[in-house]
Short mmCIF file of C-alpha atoms and ligand atoms in Angstrom, two decimals:
data_model
loop_
_atom_site.label_atom_id
_atom_site.label_comp_id
_atom_site.label_asym_id
_atom_site.label_seq_id
_atom_site.Cartn_x
_atom_site.Cartn_y
_atom_site.Cartn_z
CA MET A 23 216.96 117.02 174.49
CA ILE A 24 214.32 114.36 173.82
CA ARG A 25 212.01 113.25 176.58
CA PHE A 26 209.58 110.34 176.70
CA TYR A 27 207.09 109.21 179.26
CA ASN A 28 208.31 105.80 180.37
CA THR A 29 205.51 103.52 181.57
CA LEU A 30 208.05 101.64 183.66
CA THR A 31 208.85 104.63 185.88
CA ARG A 32 205.61 106.58 185.24
CA LYS A 33 207.78 109.62 184.53
CA LYS A 34 208.93 111.70 181.62
CA GLU A 35 212.61 110.87 181.20
CA VAL A 36 215.41 112.29 179.11
CA PHE A 37 216.07 109.78 176.35
CA LYS A 38 219.57 108.33 176.38
CA PRO A 39 220.20 105.66 173.77
CA LEU A 40 222.11 102.57 174.74
CA LYS A 41 224.49 102.82 171.82
CA ASP A 42 225.26 106.41 170.98
CA LYS A 43 223.31 107.21 167.80
CA LYS A 44 221.92 103.75 166.99
CA ILE A 45 218.47 103.04 168.29
CA GLY A 46 216.46 99.84 168.37
CA ILE A 47 212.67 100.11 168.47
CA TYR A 48 210.28 97.20 168.78
CA THR A 49 206.55 97.57 168.18
CA CYS A 50 203.94 94.96 168.97
CA GLY A 51 202.24 94.41 165.67
CA PRO A 52 198.90 93.03 164.59
CA THR A 53 197.32 89.63 165.02
CA VAL A 54 196.39 89.01 161.43
CA TYR A 55 193.01 87.30 161.60
CA TRP A 56 190.68 90.18 160.76
CA TYR A 57 190.55 93.67 159.22
CA PRO A 58 192.36 96.26 161.34
CA HIS A 59 189.88 98.75 162.75
CA ILE A 60 190.45 102.45 163.34
CA GLY A 61 191.36 101.71 166.98
CA ASN A 62 194.15 99.32 166.00
CA LEU A 63 195.47 101.78 163.48
CA ARG A 64 195.74 104.54 166.08
CA SER A 65 198.39 102.47 167.86
CA TYR A 66 200.74 102.62 164.87
CA ILE A 67 200.66 106.38 164.38
CA PHE A 68 202.86 107.38 167.30
CA PRO A 69 205.73 104.90 166.71
CA ASP A 70 205.96 106.36 163.21
CA PHE A 71 206.36 109.92 164.55
CA LEU A 72 208.80 108.62 167.10
CA LYS A 73 210.93 107.02 164.43
CA LYS A 74 210.80 110.06 162.15
CA ILE A 75 211.77 112.64 164.73
CA LEU A 76 214.70 110.49 165.84
CA ILE A 77 215.88 110.00 162.27
CA PHE A 78 215.51 113.73 161.49
CA GLN A 79 217.70 114.48 164.48
CA GLY A 80 220.55 112.33 163.27
CA TYR A 81 219.86 108.97 164.89
CA SER A 82 219.88 105.76 162.95
CA VAL A 83 216.88 103.64 163.83
CA LYS A 84 216.24 99.95 163.40
CA HIS A 85 212.54 99.30 163.79
CA VAL A 86 211.15 95.80 164.18
CA MET A 87 207.48 94.87 164.20
CA ASN A 88 206.00 91.44 164.75
CA VAL A 89 203.14 89.83 162.94
CA THR A 90 201.25 87.40 165.13
CA ASP A 91 200.26 84.58 162.81
CA VAL A 92 200.07 81.86 165.45
CA GLY A 93 199.49 81.41 169.19
CA HIS A 94 197.12 84.31 170.01
CA LEU A 95 194.20 82.56 171.64
CA VAL A 96 190.64 83.81 171.63
CA SER A 97 190.54 84.42 175.39
CA ASN A 98 193.75 86.53 175.20
CA ALA A 99 194.98 84.26 178.00
CA ASP A 100 195.91 80.64 177.56
CA GLU A 101 192.52 79.21 176.77
CA GLY A 102 190.35 78.86 173.71
CA GLU A 103 190.99 78.54 170.03
CA ASP A 104 193.87 80.10 168.15
CA LYS A 105 192.46 83.22 166.45
CA ILE A 106 194.07 82.40 163.09
CA GLU A 107 193.00 78.75 163.11
CA LYS A 108 189.45 79.75 164.03
CA THR A 109 189.16 82.21 161.12
CA ALA A 110 190.74 79.68 158.74
CA LYS A 111 188.07 77.15 159.69
CA ARG A 112 185.28 79.68 159.33
CA GLU A 113 186.48 80.94 155.94
CA GLY A 114 187.48 77.48 154.65
CA LYS A 115 191.06 78.65 153.99
CA THR A 116 194.50 77.69 155.18
CA ALA A 117 195.95 79.47 158.20
CA ARG A 118 198.66 80.79 155.92
CA GLU A 119 196.13 82.23 153.48
CA ILE A 120 194.33 83.97 156.33
CA SER A 121 197.44 85.54 157.81
CA GLU A 122 198.78 86.61 154.42
CA PHE A 123 195.46 88.15 153.43
CA TYR A 124 194.98 90.21 156.59
CA PHE A 125 198.65 91.11 156.79
CA ASN A 126 198.41 92.61 153.31
CA ILE A 127 195.35 94.63 154.30
CA PHE A 128 197.23 95.89 157.33
CA LYS A 129 200.19 96.95 155.20
CA GLN A 130 197.89 98.68 152.73
CA ASP A 131 196.27 100.62 155.58
CA LEU A 132 199.67 101.71 156.88
CA LYS A 133 200.57 102.89 153.40
CA LYS A 134 197.36 104.85 153.03
CA LEU A 135 198.06 106.56 156.35
CA ASN A 136 201.66 107.30 155.30
CA ILE A 137 203.04 105.21 158.14
CA SER A 138 206.38 103.85 157.05
CA GLU A 139 206.90 100.12 157.33
CA PRO A 140 209.37 98.81 159.90
CA ASP A 141 212.85 97.83 158.79
CA VAL A 142 212.07 94.26 159.71
CA TRP A 143 208.75 92.45 159.86
CA THR A 144 208.93 89.34 161.99
CA LYS A 145 206.26 86.67 161.56
CA ALA A 146 205.93 84.41 164.58
CA THR A 147 205.74 81.26 162.43
CA GLU A 148 209.15 82.03 160.95
CA TYR A 149 210.88 82.11 164.35
CA ILE A 150 209.77 78.84 165.92
CA LYS A 151 213.36 77.70 166.40
CA GLU A 152 214.30 80.88 168.28
CA GLN A 153 211.22 80.61 170.47
CA ILE A 154 211.99 77.00 171.36
CA GLU A 155 215.59 77.96 172.19
CA LEU A 156 214.41 80.70 174.51
CA ILE A 157 212.00 78.36 176.29
CA LYS A 158 214.82 75.84 176.68
CA LYS A 159 216.93 78.53 178.30
CA LEU A 160 214.13 79.34 180.74
CA GLU A 161 213.64 75.65 181.47
CA LYS A 162 217.32 75.24 182.25
CA LYS A 163 217.16 78.14 184.68
CA GLY A 164 214.18 76.58 186.45
CA TYR A 165 211.48 79.09 185.44
CA THR A 166 209.12 76.64 183.73
CA TYR A 167 206.79 73.79 184.61
CA LYS A 168 204.73 71.36 182.61
CA THR A 169 200.97 70.80 182.78
CA SER A 170 198.76 68.52 180.72
CA ASP A 171 198.30 71.27 178.11
CA GLY A 172 201.67 72.98 177.88
CA ILE A 173 204.83 74.46 179.30
CA TYR A 174 204.24 77.44 181.57
CA PHE A 175 206.32 80.27 182.99
CA ASP A 176 206.26 80.32 186.78
CA THR A 177 205.81 84.01 187.57
CA SER A 178 206.37 83.43 191.30
CA LYS A 179 210.00 82.64 190.50
CA PHE A 180 210.61 86.00 188.80
CA ARG A 181 211.28 88.70 191.33
CA ASN A 182 209.44 91.89 190.45
CA TYR A 183 206.89 90.20 188.22
CA GLY A 184 204.39 92.83 187.13
CA LYS A 185 206.71 95.82 187.75
CA LEU A 186 205.57 97.48 184.53
CA ALA A 187 201.90 97.28 185.40
CA LYS A 188 202.57 97.80 189.12
CA LEU A 189 200.56 94.62 189.58
CA ASP A 190 199.57 93.66 193.07
CA VAL A 191 200.78 90.08 192.79
CA GLN A 192 200.14 89.42 196.50
CA GLY A 193 196.59 90.65 196.05
CA LEU A 194 196.16 88.38 193.05
CA LYS A 195 197.38 85.45 195.14
CA ALA A 196 194.93 86.28 197.88
CA GLY A 197 192.14 86.32 195.32
CA LYS A 198 192.73 82.69 194.42
CA ARG A 199 189.06 81.99 194.08
CA ILE A 200 189.40 83.04 190.44
CA ALA A 201 189.90 79.82 188.52
CA ILE A 202 193.52 79.31 187.55
CA GLY A 203 193.01 76.02 185.73
CA LYS A 204 196.14 73.98 185.49
CA LYS A 205 198.42 76.90 186.31
CA LYS A 206 200.25 77.27 189.63
CA ASN A 207 199.71 81.03 189.83
CA LYS A 208 197.07 83.19 188.23
CA THR A 209 199.69 85.26 186.40
CA ASP A 210 201.59 82.27 184.96
CA PHE A 211 201.42 82.01 181.19
CA ALA A 212 201.96 79.44 178.45
CA LEU A 213 205.29 79.38 176.67
CA TRP A 214 204.42 76.32 174.60
CA LYS A 215 200.98 74.80 174.14
CA PHE A 216 200.46 71.16 173.16
CA SER A 217 198.21 70.37 170.22
CA GLU A 218 195.11 68.69 171.60
CA LYS A 219 195.28 66.03 168.93
CA SER A 220 198.21 66.01 166.57
CA GLY A 221 197.12 66.75 163.01
CA GLU A 222 194.03 68.70 164.06
CA ARG A 223 195.68 72.09 163.92
CA GLN A 224 197.03 73.47 160.68
CA GLN A 225 200.04 75.08 162.34
CA GLU A 226 202.00 72.89 164.76
CA TRP A 227 205.62 72.01 165.28
CA GLY A 228 207.72 69.41 167.03
CA SER A 229 209.52 70.53 170.21
CA PRO A 230 211.45 68.91 173.09
CA TRP A 231 208.13 68.89 175.02
CA GLY A 232 205.76 67.56 172.37
CA ILE A 233 203.94 68.69 169.23
CA GLY A 234 202.33 72.09 169.59
CA PHE A 235 202.78 75.81 169.07
CA PRO A 236 204.31 78.77 170.90
CA GLY A 237 202.38 80.95 173.34
CA TRP A 238 201.62 84.48 172.22
CA HIS A 239 204.10 86.32 174.47
CA ILE A 240 207.30 84.39 173.75
CA GLU A 241 207.35 85.48 170.09
CA CYS A 242 208.05 89.13 170.92
CA SER A 243 210.93 88.28 173.27
CA ALA A 244 212.53 85.81 170.88
CA MET A 245 212.16 87.95 167.77
CA SER A 246 213.22 91.23 169.34
CA MET A 247 216.34 89.58 170.80
CA LYS A 248 217.18 88.13 167.43
CA HIS A 249 217.09 91.50 165.67
CA LEU A 250 217.75 94.09 168.36
CA GLY A 251 219.80 92.28 170.98
CA GLU A 252 219.01 91.48 174.61
CA THR A 253 218.30 95.08 175.61
CA ILE A 254 216.09 97.30 173.47
CA ASP A 255 216.00 101.09 173.63
CA ILE A 256 212.30 101.59 173.01
CA HIS A 257 209.32 99.24 172.97
CA THR A 258 205.89 100.49 171.91
CA GLY A 259 202.38 99.09 171.97
CA GLY A 260 198.80 99.75 172.95
CA GLU A 261 198.09 100.32 176.64
CA ASP A 262 196.08 97.10 176.82
CA HIS A 263 199.37 95.22 176.67
CA ILE A 264 200.81 96.67 179.87
CA SER A 265 199.31 94.31 182.40
CA VAL A 266 199.74 90.98 180.64
CA HIS A 267 201.60 90.83 177.34
CA HIS A 268 204.36 93.28 178.18
CA SER A 269 204.63 92.16 181.80
CA ASN A 270 205.18 88.65 180.44
CA GLU A 271 207.65 89.82 177.81
CA ILE A 272 209.72 91.42 180.59
CA ALA A 273 209.55 88.39 182.87
CA GLN A 274 210.60 85.82 180.29
CA SER A 275 213.28 88.01 178.66
CA GLU A 276 214.91 89.19 181.87
CA ALA A 277 214.70 85.71 183.42
CA ALA A 278 216.51 84.32 180.38
CA THR A 279 219.22 86.97 179.98
CA GLY A 280 219.57 88.53 183.42
CA LYS A 281 219.58 91.92 181.65
CA THR A 282 217.14 94.79 181.37
CA PHE A 283 214.83 93.96 178.47
CA VAL A 284 213.59 97.45 177.55
CA ARG A 285 214.82 100.87 178.63
CA TYR A 286 211.83 102.98 177.57
CA TRP A 287 208.30 101.59 177.38
CA LEU A 288 205.91 103.80 175.40
CA HIS A 289 202.21 103.01 175.37
CA GLY A 290 199.43 104.52 173.32
CA ALA A 291 195.96 105.14 174.72
CA PHE A 292 192.81 103.77 173.17
CA LEU A 293 190.49 105.06 170.55
CA ASN A 294 187.09 104.79 172.21
CA PHE A 295 183.54 104.91 171.05
CA LYS A 296 180.90 106.05 173.55
CA GLY A 297 183.49 105.64 176.29
CA GLU A 298 184.35 102.04 175.40
CA LYS A 299 187.50 100.73 173.74
CA ILE A 300 186.92 99.93 170.09
CA SER A 301 187.82 96.27 169.73
CA LYS A 302 187.97 93.62 167.03
CA SER A 303 186.01 91.14 169.10
CA THR A 304 183.02 93.50 169.28
CA GLY A 305 183.04 94.33 165.60
CA GLY A 306 185.63 97.13 165.47
CA LEU A 307 183.20 99.95 164.51
CA TYR A 308 184.90 101.07 161.27
CA THR A 309 187.82 100.07 159.12
CA LEU A 310 189.72 102.54 157.00
CA SER A 311 187.91 101.31 153.89
CA ASP A 312 184.54 101.77 155.60
CA LEU A 313 185.44 105.41 156.16
CA GLU A 314 186.65 105.80 152.59
CA LYS A 315 183.28 104.58 151.36
CA MET A 316 181.75 107.30 153.52
CA ASN A 317 183.92 109.91 151.77
CA TYR A 318 186.55 110.33 154.45
CA SER A 319 190.07 109.99 153.17
CA PRO A 320 192.84 108.28 155.18
CA MET A 321 194.29 111.77 155.68
CA HIS A 322 191.06 112.96 157.33
CA LEU A 323 191.37 110.10 159.78
CA LYS A 324 195.05 110.81 160.32
CA TYR A 325 194.36 114.47 161.04
CA PHE A 326 191.74 113.32 163.54
CA TYR A 327 194.30 111.06 165.28
CA LEU A 328 196.71 113.99 165.44
CA SER A 329 194.23 116.01 167.44
CA ALA A 330 195.02 114.09 170.63
CA HIS A 331 198.26 113.27 172.41
CA TYR A 332 199.12 109.58 172.00
CA ARG A 333 198.81 108.93 175.73
CA LYS A 334 195.33 110.47 175.94
CA PRO A 335 192.21 108.46 175.13
CA LEU A 336 190.45 109.76 172.05
CA ASN A 337 186.73 109.45 171.54
CA PHE A 338 185.53 108.72 168.04
CA THR A 339 182.44 110.42 166.67
CA LEU A 340 181.54 111.22 163.09
CA GLU A 341 181.11 114.87 164.16
CA SER A 342 184.72 115.10 165.30
CA LEU A 343 185.88 113.27 162.19
CA ASN A 344 183.95 115.83 160.15
CA ALA A 345 185.62 118.66 162.04
CA SER A 346 189.02 117.09 161.28
CA LYS A 347 188.07 116.69 157.64
CA ASN A 348 187.17 120.37 157.40
CA ALA A 349 190.31 121.52 159.18
CA TYR A 350 192.43 119.31 156.98
CA GLU A 351 190.83 120.56 153.77
CA LYS A 352 191.25 124.13 154.96
CA LEU A 353 194.94 123.52 155.66
CA LYS A 354 195.40 122.01 152.23
CA ASN A 355 193.66 124.93 150.57
CA ILE A 356 195.86 127.42 152.41
CA LEU A 357 198.93 125.55 151.22
CA PHE A 358 197.59 125.49 147.70
CA GLU A 359 197.37 129.29 147.76
CA LEU A 360 200.76 129.72 149.46
CA ARG A 361 202.40 127.60 146.77
CA LYS A 362 201.79 130.38 144.24
CA SER A 363 203.87 132.86 146.21
CA LYS A 364 207.34 133.73 144.89
CA GLN A 365 208.80 135.71 147.79
CA LYS A 366 212.41 135.67 148.89
CA ILE A 367 213.12 132.96 151.44
CA ASN A 368 215.22 133.54 154.52
CA LYS A 369 216.39 130.06 155.53
CA LYS A 370 217.09 131.26 159.08
CA ASN A 371 213.41 132.02 159.65
CA ILE A 372 212.50 128.52 158.57
CA GLU A 373 215.15 126.87 160.71
CA LEU A 374 214.11 128.81 163.80
CA ALA A 375 210.46 127.86 163.46
CA TYR A 376 211.35 124.27 162.67
CA LYS A 377 213.43 124.09 165.84
CA GLN A 378 210.43 125.17 167.89
CA PHE A 379 208.30 122.56 166.14
CA LEU A 380 210.80 119.83 167.02
CA GLU A 381 210.84 120.99 170.61
CA PHE A 382 207.15 120.19 170.88
CA LEU A 383 207.70 116.77 169.41
CA ASN A 384 210.77 116.12 171.53
CA ASP A 385 208.60 116.68 174.57
CA ASP A 386 207.05 113.21 174.63
CA LEU A 387 205.74 113.55 171.08
CA ASN A 388 203.39 116.44 171.66
CA VAL A 389 201.81 116.24 168.23
CA PRO A 390 198.63 118.25 168.99
CA GLN A 391 200.79 121.15 170.16
CA ALA A 392 203.00 120.87 167.08
CA LEU A 393 199.88 120.92 164.94
CA SER A 394 198.47 123.98 166.61
CA TYR A 395 201.87 125.62 166.10
CA VAL A 396 201.40 125.05 162.36
CA TRP A 397 198.17 127.04 162.53
CA ASP A 398 199.90 129.78 164.55
CA ILE A 399 202.58 130.08 161.89
CA LEU A 400 200.00 130.34 159.16
CA ARG A 401 197.95 132.92 161.03
CA GLU A 402 200.83 135.14 162.10
CA ASN A 403 203.15 137.24 159.95
CA ARG A 404 206.54 136.23 161.27
CA LEU A 405 207.21 134.46 157.97
CA ASN A 406 206.35 135.45 154.45
CA ASP A 407 204.11 133.23 152.32
CA SER A 408 206.94 131.42 150.57
CA GLU A 409 208.65 130.71 153.88
CA LYS A 410 205.38 129.48 155.36
CA TYR A 411 204.95 127.14 152.45
CA GLU A 412 208.48 125.71 152.74
CA LEU A 413 208.16 125.33 156.48
CA VAL A 414 204.83 123.53 156.46
CA LEU A 415 206.17 121.10 153.88
CA LYS A 416 209.08 120.43 156.21
CA PHE A 417 206.63 119.78 159.06
CA ASP A 418 204.73 117.44 156.81
CA LYS A 419 207.78 115.20 156.48
CA VAL A 420 206.95 114.25 160.09
CA PHE A 421 203.16 114.40 159.92
CA GLY A 422 202.82 112.61 156.60
CA LEU A 423 199.57 114.39 155.76
CA ASN A 424 200.11 114.71 152.00
CA LEU A 425 199.71 118.46 152.37
CA ASP A 426 201.39 119.15 149.06
CA LYS A 427 199.72 116.41 147.11
CA GLU A 428 196.92 117.10 144.69
CA GLU A 429 194.45 114.35 145.34
CA LYS A 430 192.73 112.82 142.40
CA ILE A 431 189.02 112.99 142.94
CA GLU A 432 187.16 109.97 141.73
CA ILE A 433 183.75 111.08 140.54
CA SER A 434 181.47 108.11 140.13
CA ALA A 435 179.11 107.65 137.18
CA GLU A 436 176.22 108.08 139.62
CA ILE A 437 177.35 111.57 140.63
CA LYS A 438 178.01 112.59 137.03
CA LYS A 439 174.54 111.39 136.03
CA LEU A 440 172.93 113.33 138.87
CA ALA A 441 174.85 116.48 137.91
CA GLU A 442 173.70 116.16 134.29
CA GLU A 443 170.11 115.64 135.39
CA ARG A 444 170.33 118.75 137.54
CA GLU A 445 171.60 120.70 134.55
CA ARG A 446 168.65 119.57 132.47
CA LYS A 447 166.17 120.56 135.19
CA ARG A 448 167.77 123.97 135.43
CA LYS A 449 167.52 124.48 131.69
CA ASP A 450 163.85 123.51 131.90
CA LYS A 451 163.52 126.04 134.74
CA LYS A 452 162.50 123.31 137.18
CA PHE A 453 164.57 124.92 139.92
CA GLN A 454 163.03 123.13 142.89
CA GLU A 455 163.79 119.72 141.38
CA ALA A 456 167.28 120.90 140.46
CA ASP A 457 167.85 121.93 144.07
CA GLU A 458 166.66 118.57 145.33
CA ILE A 459 169.21 116.85 143.11
CA ARG A 460 171.90 119.22 144.37
CA GLU A 461 170.98 118.14 147.93
CA LYS A 462 171.29 114.50 146.91
CA ILE A 463 174.75 115.16 145.48
CA ASN A 464 175.76 116.95 148.68
CA LYS A 465 174.66 113.99 150.75
CA LEU A 466 176.94 111.78 148.65
CA GLY A 467 179.86 114.00 149.64
CA PHE A 468 180.17 116.24 146.55
CA VAL A 469 179.22 119.76 145.51
CA VAL A 470 178.37 121.09 142.08
CA GLU A 471 179.48 124.59 141.31
CA ASP A 472 178.20 126.61 138.36
CA THR A 473 181.12 128.42 136.79
CA GLU A 474 181.57 130.42 133.61
CA LYS A 475 183.10 127.36 132.00
CA GLY A 476 180.21 125.12 132.99
CA ILE A 477 179.63 122.93 136.01
CA VAL A 478 182.46 121.77 138.23
CA ILE A 479 182.12 118.85 140.63
CA LYS A 480 184.21 118.95 143.81
CA LYS A 481 184.52 116.91 146.97
CA ARG A 482 182.57 118.42 149.82
P1 AMP B 13 195.64 93.16 167.65
O1 AMP B 13 195.75 93.09 166.16
O2 AMP B 13 194.28 92.86 168.16
O3 AMP B 13 196.70 92.29 168.31
O4 AMP B 13 195.92 94.66 168.07
C1 AMP B 13 196.92 95.41 167.47
C2 AMP B 13 197.21 96.64 168.28
O5 AMP B 13 196.06 97.49 168.33
C3 AMP B 13 197.62 96.38 169.72
O6 AMP B 13 198.82 97.10 169.98
C4 AMP B 13 196.49 96.95 170.54
O7 AMP B 13 196.97 97.50 171.72
C5 AMP B 13 195.94 98.02 169.64
N1 AMP B 13 194.52 98.35 169.87
C6 AMP B 13 193.47 97.51 169.91
N2 AMP B 13 192.32 98.20 170.12
C7 AMP B 13 192.66 99.52 170.20
C8 AMP B 13 191.93 100.75 170.39
N3 AMP B 13 190.60 100.77 170.54
N4 AMP B 13 192.61 101.90 170.42
C9 AMP B 13 193.96 101.92 170.25
N5 AMP B 13 194.70 100.82 170.06
C10 AMP B 13 194.07 99.61 170.04
ZN1 ZN B 14 204.38 91.90 171.69
#
């Protein structure tokens, strides 16, 4: 039995797929105008576990993820510049070059974190026709209106608008002092925006309403319907999408089809820094490559993510990342030792323990509990060393922590030079200076060990 916490009902529910063993999952992907930060990346860890545990339990999964390469405006609402166009202007590149460049970085980061790519990537600019068709459908049903700057969805016409976020729409109406611009209701949103002056934007298309570009929300409805049908089993995203983006996805999809759009909504909590959400607009704190330069591997970061349940906020500090790094290295070392064992394996023991592991994951993806179970197994003596080894490798098919992989350590010329200098000082009996150099090497994330065969340099 698999259970997920459904944001729609605010309850843990038993998961029942729409079509027997075939499951459709849609994940809101990145807006590709800047480097993904470690907060963004956290949001893609749990859909990967979700997918893997379903596949390992015999389901076939079709996973679709969008790439927002047009229509996401700076204000996150319906005002301001398009994020991609703005970066293109700043960097003197084409919008296409910008989105391709940052999309590739995003894919590289997923790869480094062992997050498998979706079965289908959908770029918003490649589905303009579908988005226009969907808006036409909404127009025909009377859900849209036109203003001087675009076509809008009239949220007052959709019964239950805001059901996902439990929005107090009446309250929002009462608070009308907040500027609503050209919109009829504060919660209305753009389906199609007109270009201010034709030819000024790099990305614009003709439509029945005038030259322009799609709003940010319509892409997810149009593209998910195209690949997964009108009702999706599971939709995932960051919790910041609940009140606007996903509320709008529901409104426009259900208004168009008259059917339930998503059966299970799963939302991930934020990665915070000093109690605040890490966000691209405020600099993003660190990217994965920043951390790599500081001698943290993608697996150290992944282990850190695994320490918290996906629905719980996680606070980032270098101290906790260090703790994760140490725990991860310890786990890898244990496995390295266990690998040498040649004991007889009882498959039943492995299966039993694996079943327990899956039970933790089937309970709304309780990854931290599954991880602490790994440590229990290693500490206790229910399994022999060879069985432990086999079992942890099986767990790692879900975790994707490269536990069995020997990592190649890149030792820079600078470190090698320092190590040689230290050797010379030692030979000259200048021990204090040698120790100072050792300190320097430590600070750069390495240790030098004096062995019978000479010096060995290792990652700290
Ligand atoms: P964006 O590329 O800005 O559209 O964001 C991509 C994804 O990252 C969205 O699903 C966001 O919900 C998510 N996200 C943004 N900031 C954070 C954060 N600090 N912690 C976790 N997820 C985040
Ligand atoms: Zn979306």
